[in-house]
Short mmCIF file of C-alpha atoms and ligand atoms in Angstrom, two decimals:
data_model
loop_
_atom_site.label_atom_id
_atom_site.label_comp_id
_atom_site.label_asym_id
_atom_site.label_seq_id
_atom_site.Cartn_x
_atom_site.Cartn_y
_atom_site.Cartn_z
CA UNK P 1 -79.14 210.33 45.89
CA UNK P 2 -75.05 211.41 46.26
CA UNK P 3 -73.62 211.97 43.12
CA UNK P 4 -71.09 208.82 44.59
CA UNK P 5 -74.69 206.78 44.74
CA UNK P 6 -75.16 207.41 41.03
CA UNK P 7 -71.91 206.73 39.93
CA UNK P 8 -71.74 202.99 41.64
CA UNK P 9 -75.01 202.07 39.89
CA UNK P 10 -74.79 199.69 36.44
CA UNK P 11 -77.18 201.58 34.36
CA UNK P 12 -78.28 205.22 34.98
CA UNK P 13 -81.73 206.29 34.21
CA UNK P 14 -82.01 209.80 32.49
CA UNK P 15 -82.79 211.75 36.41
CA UNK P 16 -79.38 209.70 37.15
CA UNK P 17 -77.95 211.88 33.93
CA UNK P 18 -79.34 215.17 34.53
CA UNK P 19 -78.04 215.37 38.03
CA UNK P 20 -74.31 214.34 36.58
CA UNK P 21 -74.81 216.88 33.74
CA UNK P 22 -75.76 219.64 36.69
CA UNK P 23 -72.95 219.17 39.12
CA UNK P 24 -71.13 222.25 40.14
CA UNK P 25 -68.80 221.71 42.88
CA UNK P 26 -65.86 221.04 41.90
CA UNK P 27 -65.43 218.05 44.56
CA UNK P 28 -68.56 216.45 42.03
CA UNK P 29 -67.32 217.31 38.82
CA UNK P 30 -64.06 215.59 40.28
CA UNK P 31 -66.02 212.44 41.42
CA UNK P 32 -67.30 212.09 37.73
CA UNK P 33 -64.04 212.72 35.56
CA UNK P 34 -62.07 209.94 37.38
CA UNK P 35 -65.17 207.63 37.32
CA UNK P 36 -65.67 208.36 33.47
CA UNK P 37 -61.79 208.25 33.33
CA UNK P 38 -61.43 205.11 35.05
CA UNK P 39 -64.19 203.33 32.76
CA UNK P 40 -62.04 204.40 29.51
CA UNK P 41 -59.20 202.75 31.44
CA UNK P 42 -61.06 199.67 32.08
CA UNK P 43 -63.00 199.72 29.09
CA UNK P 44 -60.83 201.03 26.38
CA UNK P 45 -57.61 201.47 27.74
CA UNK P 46 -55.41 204.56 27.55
CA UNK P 47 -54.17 205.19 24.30
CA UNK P 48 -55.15 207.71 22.30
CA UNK P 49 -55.49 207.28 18.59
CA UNK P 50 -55.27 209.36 16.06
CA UNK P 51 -57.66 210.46 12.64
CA UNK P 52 -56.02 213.23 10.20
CA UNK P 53 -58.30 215.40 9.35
CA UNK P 54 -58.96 216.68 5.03
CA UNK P 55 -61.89 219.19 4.99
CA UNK P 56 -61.71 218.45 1.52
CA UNK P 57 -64.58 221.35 0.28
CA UNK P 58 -66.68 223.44 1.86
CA UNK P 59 -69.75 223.88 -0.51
CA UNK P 60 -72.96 223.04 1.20
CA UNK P 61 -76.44 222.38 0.01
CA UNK P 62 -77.50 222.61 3.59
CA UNK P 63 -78.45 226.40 5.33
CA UNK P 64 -78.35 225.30 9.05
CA UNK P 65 -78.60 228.96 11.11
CA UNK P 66 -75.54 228.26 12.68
CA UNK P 67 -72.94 226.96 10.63
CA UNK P 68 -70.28 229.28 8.90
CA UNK P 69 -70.25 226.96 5.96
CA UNK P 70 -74.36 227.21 5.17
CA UNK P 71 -74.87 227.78 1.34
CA UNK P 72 -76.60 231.38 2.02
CA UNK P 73 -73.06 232.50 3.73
CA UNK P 74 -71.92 234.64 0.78
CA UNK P 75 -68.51 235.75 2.52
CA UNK P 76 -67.09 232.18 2.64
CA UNK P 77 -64.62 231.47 -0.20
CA UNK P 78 -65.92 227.81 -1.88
CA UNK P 79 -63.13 225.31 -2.40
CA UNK P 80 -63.06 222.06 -3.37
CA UNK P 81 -59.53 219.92 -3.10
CA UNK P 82 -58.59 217.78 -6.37
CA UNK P 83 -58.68 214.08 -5.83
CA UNK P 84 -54.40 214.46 -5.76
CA UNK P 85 -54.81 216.84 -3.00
CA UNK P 86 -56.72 214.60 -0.70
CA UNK P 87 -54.53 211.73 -1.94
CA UNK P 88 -51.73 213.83 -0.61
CA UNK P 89 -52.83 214.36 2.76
CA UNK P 90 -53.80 211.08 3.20
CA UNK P 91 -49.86 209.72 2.44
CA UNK P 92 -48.97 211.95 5.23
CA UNK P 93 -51.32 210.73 7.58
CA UNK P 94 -49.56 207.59 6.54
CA UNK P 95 -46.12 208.99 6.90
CA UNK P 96 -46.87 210.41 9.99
CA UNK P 97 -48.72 206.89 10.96
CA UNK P 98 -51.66 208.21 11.96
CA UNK P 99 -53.84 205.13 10.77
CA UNK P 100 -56.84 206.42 9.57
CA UNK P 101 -57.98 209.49 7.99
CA UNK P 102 -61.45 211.34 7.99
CA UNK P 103 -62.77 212.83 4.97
CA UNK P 104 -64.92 215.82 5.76
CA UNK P 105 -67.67 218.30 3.59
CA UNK P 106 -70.30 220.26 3.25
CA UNK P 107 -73.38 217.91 2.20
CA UNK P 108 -74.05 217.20 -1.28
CA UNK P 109 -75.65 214.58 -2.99
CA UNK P 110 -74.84 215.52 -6.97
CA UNK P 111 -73.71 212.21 -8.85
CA UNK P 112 -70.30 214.26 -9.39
CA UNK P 113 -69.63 214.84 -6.14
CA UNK P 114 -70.10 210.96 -5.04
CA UNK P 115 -67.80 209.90 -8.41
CA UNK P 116 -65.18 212.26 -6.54
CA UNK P 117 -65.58 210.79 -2.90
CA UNK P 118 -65.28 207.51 -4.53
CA UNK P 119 -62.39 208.10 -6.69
CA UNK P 120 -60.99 209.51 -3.27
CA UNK P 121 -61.51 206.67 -0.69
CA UNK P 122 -60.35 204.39 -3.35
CA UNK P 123 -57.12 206.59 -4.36
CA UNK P 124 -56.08 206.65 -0.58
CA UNK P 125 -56.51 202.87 -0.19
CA UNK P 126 -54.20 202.50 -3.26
CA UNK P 127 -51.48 205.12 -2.44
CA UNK P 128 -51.49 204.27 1.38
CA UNK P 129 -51.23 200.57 1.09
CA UNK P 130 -47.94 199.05 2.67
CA UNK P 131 -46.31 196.61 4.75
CA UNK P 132 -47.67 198.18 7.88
CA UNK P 133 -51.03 198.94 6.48
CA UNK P 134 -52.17 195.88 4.47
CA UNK P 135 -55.52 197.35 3.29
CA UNK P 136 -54.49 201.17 3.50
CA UNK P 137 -55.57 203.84 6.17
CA UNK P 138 -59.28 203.38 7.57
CA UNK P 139 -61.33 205.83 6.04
CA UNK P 140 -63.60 207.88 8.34
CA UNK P 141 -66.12 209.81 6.38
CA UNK P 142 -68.49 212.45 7.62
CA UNK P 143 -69.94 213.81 4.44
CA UNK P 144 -73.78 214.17 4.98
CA UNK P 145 -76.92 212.62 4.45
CA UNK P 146 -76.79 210.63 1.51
CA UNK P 147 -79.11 207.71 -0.15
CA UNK P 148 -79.06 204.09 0.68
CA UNK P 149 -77.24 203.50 -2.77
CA UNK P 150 -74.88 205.96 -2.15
CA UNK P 151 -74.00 204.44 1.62
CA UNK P 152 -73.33 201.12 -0.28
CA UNK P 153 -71.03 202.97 -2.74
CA UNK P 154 -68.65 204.28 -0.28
CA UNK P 155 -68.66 201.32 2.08
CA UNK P 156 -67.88 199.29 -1.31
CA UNK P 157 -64.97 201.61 -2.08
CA UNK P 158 -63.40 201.17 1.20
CA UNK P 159 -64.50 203.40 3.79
CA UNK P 160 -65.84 202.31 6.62
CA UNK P 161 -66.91 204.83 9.60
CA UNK P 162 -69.12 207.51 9.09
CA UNK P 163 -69.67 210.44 10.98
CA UNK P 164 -73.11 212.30 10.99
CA UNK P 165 -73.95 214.25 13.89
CA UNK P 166 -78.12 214.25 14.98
CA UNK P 167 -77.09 218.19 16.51
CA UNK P 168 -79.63 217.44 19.12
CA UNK P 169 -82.72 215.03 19.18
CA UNK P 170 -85.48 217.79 20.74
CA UNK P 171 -87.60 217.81 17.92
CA UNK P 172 -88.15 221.54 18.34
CA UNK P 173 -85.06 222.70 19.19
CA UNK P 174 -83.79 221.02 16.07
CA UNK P 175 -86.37 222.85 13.94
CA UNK P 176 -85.25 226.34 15.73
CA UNK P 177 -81.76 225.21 14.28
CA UNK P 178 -82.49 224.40 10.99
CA UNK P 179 -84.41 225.19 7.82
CA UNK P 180 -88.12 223.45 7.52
CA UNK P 181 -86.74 221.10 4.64
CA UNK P 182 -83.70 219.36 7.19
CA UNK P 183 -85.83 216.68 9.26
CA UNK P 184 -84.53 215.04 12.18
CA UNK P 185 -86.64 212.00 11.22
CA UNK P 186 -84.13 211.89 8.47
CA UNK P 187 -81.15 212.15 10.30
CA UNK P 188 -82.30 209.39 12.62
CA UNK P 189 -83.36 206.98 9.63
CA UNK P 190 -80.25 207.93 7.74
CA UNK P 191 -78.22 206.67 11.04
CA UNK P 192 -80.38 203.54 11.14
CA UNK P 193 -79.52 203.00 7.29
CA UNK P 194 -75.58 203.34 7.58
CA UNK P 195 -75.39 200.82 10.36
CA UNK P 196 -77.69 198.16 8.52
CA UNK P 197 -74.87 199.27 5.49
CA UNK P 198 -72.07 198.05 7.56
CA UNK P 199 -70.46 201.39 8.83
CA UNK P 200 -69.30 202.05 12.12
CA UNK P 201 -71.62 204.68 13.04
CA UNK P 202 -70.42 207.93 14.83
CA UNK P 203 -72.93 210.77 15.63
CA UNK P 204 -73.12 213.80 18.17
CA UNK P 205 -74.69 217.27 19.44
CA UNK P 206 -73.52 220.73 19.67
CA UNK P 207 -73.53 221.72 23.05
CA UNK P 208 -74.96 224.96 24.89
CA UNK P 209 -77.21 225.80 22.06
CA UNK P 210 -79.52 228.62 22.73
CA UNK P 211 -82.70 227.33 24.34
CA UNK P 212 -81.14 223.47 25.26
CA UNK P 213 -81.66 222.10 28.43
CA UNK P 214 -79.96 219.00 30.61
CA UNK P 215 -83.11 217.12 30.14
CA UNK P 216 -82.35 217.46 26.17
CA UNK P 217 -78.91 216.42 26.69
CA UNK P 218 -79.70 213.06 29.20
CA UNK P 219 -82.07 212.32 26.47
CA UNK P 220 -79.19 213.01 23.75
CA UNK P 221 -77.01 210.51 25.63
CA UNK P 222 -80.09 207.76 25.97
CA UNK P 223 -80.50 208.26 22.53
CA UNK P 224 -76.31 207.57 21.70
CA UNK P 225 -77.46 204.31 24.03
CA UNK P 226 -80.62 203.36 22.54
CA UNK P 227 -79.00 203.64 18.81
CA UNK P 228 -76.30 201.50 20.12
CA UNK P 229 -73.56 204.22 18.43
CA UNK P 230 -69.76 203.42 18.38
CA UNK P 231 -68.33 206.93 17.58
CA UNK P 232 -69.52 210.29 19.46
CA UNK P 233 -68.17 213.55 18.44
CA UNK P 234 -69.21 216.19 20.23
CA UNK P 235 -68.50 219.75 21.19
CA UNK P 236 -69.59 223.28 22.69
CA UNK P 237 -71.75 225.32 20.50
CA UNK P 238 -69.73 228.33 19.01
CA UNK P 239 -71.17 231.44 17.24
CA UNK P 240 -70.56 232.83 13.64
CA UNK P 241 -71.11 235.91 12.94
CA UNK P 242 -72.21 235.56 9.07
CA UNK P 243 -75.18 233.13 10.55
CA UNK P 244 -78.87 233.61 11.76
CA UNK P 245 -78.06 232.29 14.65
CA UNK P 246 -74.60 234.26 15.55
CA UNK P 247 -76.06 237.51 14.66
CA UNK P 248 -79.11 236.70 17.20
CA UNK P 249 -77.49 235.58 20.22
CA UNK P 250 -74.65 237.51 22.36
CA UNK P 251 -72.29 234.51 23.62
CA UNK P 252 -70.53 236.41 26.99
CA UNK P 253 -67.59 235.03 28.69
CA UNK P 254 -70.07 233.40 31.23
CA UNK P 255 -71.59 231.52 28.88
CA UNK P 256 -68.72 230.24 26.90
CA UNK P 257 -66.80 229.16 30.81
CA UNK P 258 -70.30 227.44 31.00
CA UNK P 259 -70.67 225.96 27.13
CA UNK P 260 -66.83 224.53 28.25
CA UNK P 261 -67.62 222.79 31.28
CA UNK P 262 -70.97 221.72 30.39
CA UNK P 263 -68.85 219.93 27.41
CA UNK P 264 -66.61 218.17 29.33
CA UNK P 265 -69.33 217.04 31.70
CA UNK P 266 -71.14 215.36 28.81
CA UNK P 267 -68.15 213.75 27.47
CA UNK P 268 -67.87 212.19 31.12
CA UNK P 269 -71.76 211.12 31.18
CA UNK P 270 -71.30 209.83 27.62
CA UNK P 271 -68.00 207.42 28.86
CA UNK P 272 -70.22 206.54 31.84
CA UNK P 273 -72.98 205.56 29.77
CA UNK P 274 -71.38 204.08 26.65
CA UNK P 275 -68.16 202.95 28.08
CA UNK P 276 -66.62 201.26 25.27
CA UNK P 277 -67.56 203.76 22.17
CA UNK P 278 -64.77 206.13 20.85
CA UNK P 279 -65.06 209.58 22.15
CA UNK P 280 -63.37 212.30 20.65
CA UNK P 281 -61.87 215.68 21.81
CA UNK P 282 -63.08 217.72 19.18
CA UNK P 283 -61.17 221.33 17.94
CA UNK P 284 -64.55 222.78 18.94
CA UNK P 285 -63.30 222.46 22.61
CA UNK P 286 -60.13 223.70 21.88
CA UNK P 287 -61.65 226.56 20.44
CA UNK P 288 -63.55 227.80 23.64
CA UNK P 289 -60.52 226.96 25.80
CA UNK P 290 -57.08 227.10 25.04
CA UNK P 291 -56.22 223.33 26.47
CA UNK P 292 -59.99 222.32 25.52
CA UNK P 293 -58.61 218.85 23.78
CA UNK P 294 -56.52 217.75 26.78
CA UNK P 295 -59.20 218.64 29.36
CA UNK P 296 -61.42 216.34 26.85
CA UNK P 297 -58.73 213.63 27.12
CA UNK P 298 -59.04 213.64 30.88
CA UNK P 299 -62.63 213.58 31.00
CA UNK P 300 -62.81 210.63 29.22
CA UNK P 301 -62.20 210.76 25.20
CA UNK P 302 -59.85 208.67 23.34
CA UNK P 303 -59.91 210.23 20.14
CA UNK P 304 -58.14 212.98 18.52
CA UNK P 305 -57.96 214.82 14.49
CA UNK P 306 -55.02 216.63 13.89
CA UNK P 307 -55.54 218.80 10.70
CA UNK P 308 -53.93 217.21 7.75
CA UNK P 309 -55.65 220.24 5.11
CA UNK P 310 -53.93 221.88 3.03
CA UNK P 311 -53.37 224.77 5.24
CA UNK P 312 -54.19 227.62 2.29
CA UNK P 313 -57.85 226.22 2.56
CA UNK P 314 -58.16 225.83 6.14
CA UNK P 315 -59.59 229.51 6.81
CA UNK P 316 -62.41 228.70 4.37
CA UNK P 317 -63.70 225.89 6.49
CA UNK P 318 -64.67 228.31 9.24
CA UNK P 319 -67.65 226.36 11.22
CA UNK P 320 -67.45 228.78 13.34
CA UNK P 321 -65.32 231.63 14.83
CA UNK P 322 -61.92 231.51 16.36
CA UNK P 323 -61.43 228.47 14.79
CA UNK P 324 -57.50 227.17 15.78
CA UNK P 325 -54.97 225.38 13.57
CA UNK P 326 -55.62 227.60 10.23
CA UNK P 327 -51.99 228.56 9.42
CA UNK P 328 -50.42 225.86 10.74
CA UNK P 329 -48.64 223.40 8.92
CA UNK P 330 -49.79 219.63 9.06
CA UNK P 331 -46.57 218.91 10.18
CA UNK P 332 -46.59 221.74 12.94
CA UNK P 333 -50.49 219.87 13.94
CA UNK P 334 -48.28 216.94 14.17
CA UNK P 335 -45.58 218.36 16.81
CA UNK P 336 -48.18 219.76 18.35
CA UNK P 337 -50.68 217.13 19.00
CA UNK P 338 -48.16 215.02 20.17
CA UNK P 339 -46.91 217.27 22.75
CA UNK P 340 -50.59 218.42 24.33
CA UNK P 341 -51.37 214.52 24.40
CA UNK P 342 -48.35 214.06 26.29
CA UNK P 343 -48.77 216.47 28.74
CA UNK P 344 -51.95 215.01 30.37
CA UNK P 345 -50.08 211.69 30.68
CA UNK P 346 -51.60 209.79 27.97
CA UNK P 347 -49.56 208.11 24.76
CA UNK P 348 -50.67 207.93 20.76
CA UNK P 349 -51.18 204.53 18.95
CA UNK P 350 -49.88 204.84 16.10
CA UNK P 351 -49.74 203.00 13.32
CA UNK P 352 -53.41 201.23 13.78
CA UNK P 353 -57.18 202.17 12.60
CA UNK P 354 -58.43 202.16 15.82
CA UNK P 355 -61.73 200.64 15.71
CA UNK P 356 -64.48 201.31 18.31
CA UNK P 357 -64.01 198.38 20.55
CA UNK P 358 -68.33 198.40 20.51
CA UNK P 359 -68.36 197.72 17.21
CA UNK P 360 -66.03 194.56 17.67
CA UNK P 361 -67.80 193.63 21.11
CA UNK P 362 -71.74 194.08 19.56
CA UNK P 363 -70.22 191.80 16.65
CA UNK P 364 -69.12 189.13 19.31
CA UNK P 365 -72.46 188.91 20.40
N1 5AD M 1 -70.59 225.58 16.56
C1 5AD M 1 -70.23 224.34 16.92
N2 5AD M 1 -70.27 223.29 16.10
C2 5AD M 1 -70.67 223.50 14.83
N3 5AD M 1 -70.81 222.66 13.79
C3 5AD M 1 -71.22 223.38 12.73
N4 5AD M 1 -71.36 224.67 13.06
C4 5AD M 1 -71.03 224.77 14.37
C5 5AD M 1 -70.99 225.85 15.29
N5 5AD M 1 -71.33 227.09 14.94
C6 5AD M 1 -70.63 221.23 13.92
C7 5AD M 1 -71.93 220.50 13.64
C8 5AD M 1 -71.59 219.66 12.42
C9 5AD M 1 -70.11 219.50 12.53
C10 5AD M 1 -69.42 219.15 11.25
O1 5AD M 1 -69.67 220.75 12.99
O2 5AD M 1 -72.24 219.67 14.74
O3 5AD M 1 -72.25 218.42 12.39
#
């Protein structure tokens, strides 16, 4: 079948999603961004909307191989912003009307540390409410795998989107990733438990990872379809050098060009498949390529996180390498994303949440 045969069919099967994931030509990979464009137009529409971004502490529990952050990292400088500080950031994500915000951590589950992410959604729905934002900014969080109690806790307190990424859904290739005690069984069941809380649910995979396939990325997508998700964040895998994982692999210029494409490719598939979830161009792609985050905009993403952390903390929060944006001012993010959105033709809502349409449309149902 032409890759022209696939993309006119309703629903692809997963051979229908390996062969998009494998183009190569560029005449294909053409064919599939302006069909994966075109179904954001139709879909979703153009606009791009906007989530400030607090990486409000790095200290993880977690030890995942390839993750700067991971609690055995000894080089990595903990930090953990006062409830004022993320308060802060959040008024100028208001000032700068970006909408919503998204609170981001290492995991923990300590009673202290879910008093503080309380007293922080609920600080930021006080100081941000206004005229123009009657019950605050939305409040994206993406903080870990918690308990059912504590879902409830947050949810209660305001927030209402959570982001927790499934890395990939090979059950192997997720053990290769991480230590024995992180289950993927968990992540799926914790996913399962912050829907039935009321969250719009957001998840993802890092992409390239040494040892994935295109079969374990068409089943990553059926799995975004099966779960019926309304939020993907994805991007390219990227190596650290203070993890298992970075020291193990050598990532060549070949493979990063490839990690890149491979990326936008599945961000395509994903608006194919999903068509009415939020996508978002994630600073992992701008990381591999210098206009990563507008090439993700024209492949199909509607979602964007300009840093709003305090920028003296930002080089603490190191994922993973190369990581752009650390001495930058959140105002100079501001200028900035504005600009590279504008230069692939597309404009910013501002001044909204931006809720996944799917989430509204599976509620209509
Ligand atoms: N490369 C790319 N993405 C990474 N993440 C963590 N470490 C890396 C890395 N080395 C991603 C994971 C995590 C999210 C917060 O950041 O997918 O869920």
């Amino acid at each position: 079948m032409s890759i022209q045969d696939i993309l006119s069919k309703d629903t692809l099967s997963r051979e229908d999603i390996i062969r998009l994931l494998s183009a190569e030509t560029p005449e294909e990979i053409e064919l599939i961004r302006s069909k994966a464009y075109n179904t954001m137009l139709e879909y979703v529409g153009d606009k791009v909307y906007l989530r400030g971004l607090i990486e409000f502490s790095n200290y993880c529990v977690n030890d995942c191989y390839y993750c700067g952050i991971r609690k055995s990292n000894a080089n990595t400088e903990r930090y953990l912003l006062s409830v004022e500080q993320v308060i802060e950031a959040a008024k100028l994500a208001a000032e700068f009307d970006y909408g919503s915000v998204v609170l981001q951590s290492g995991d923990r589950r300590d009673e202290q540390f879910i008093e503080y992410v309380v007293s922080c959604i609920k600080g930021i729905k006080d100081a941000t409410k206004s005229e123009k934002y009657p019950e605050g900014l939305g409040i994206t969080l993406c903080v870990g795998e918690q308990t059912e109690e504590t879902y409830r806790r947050f949810f209660e307190a305001g927030a209402h989107r959570y982001l927790l990424r499934i890395e990939t859904t090979n059950p192997e290739l997720f053990s290769k990733i991480h230590p024995p005690q992180q289950k993927l069984e968990a992540r799926i069941e914790a996913l399962n438990t912050l829907k039935k809380v009321g969250f719009q649910v957001g998840t993802g995979v890092m992409i390239g990872l040494p040892g994935q396939t295109l079969d374990d990325l068409a089943n990553d997508v059926l799995f975004f379809r099966n779960m019926d998700i309304d939020m993907i964040g994805m991007g390219p895998y990227l190596p650290h050098n203070d993890t298992p994982m970075g020291k193990q692999y050598e990532t060549t210029e070949e493979i990063k060009k490839w990690r890149f494409e491979l990326s936008l490719r599945m961000i395509a598939v994903c608006r194919i498949v999903l068509k009415d979830v939020n996508i978002a161009s994630t600073t992992a792609l701008q990381t591999i390529h210098p206009t990563g985050r507008e090439e993700g905009l024209r492949y199909g993403a509607n979602v964007i996180m300009p840093q709003i952390t305090p920028t003296e903390y930002r080089k603490n929060y190191m994922l993973y390498e190369d990581k752009p944006c650390v001495s930058e001012f959140a105002a100079e993010c501001h200028s900035c994303m504005q600009m590279r959105i504008a230069s692939v033709g597309r404009s910013i809502a501002y001044g909204v949440w931006g809720d996944p349409l799917h989430f509204r449309n599976k509620q209509k149902n």
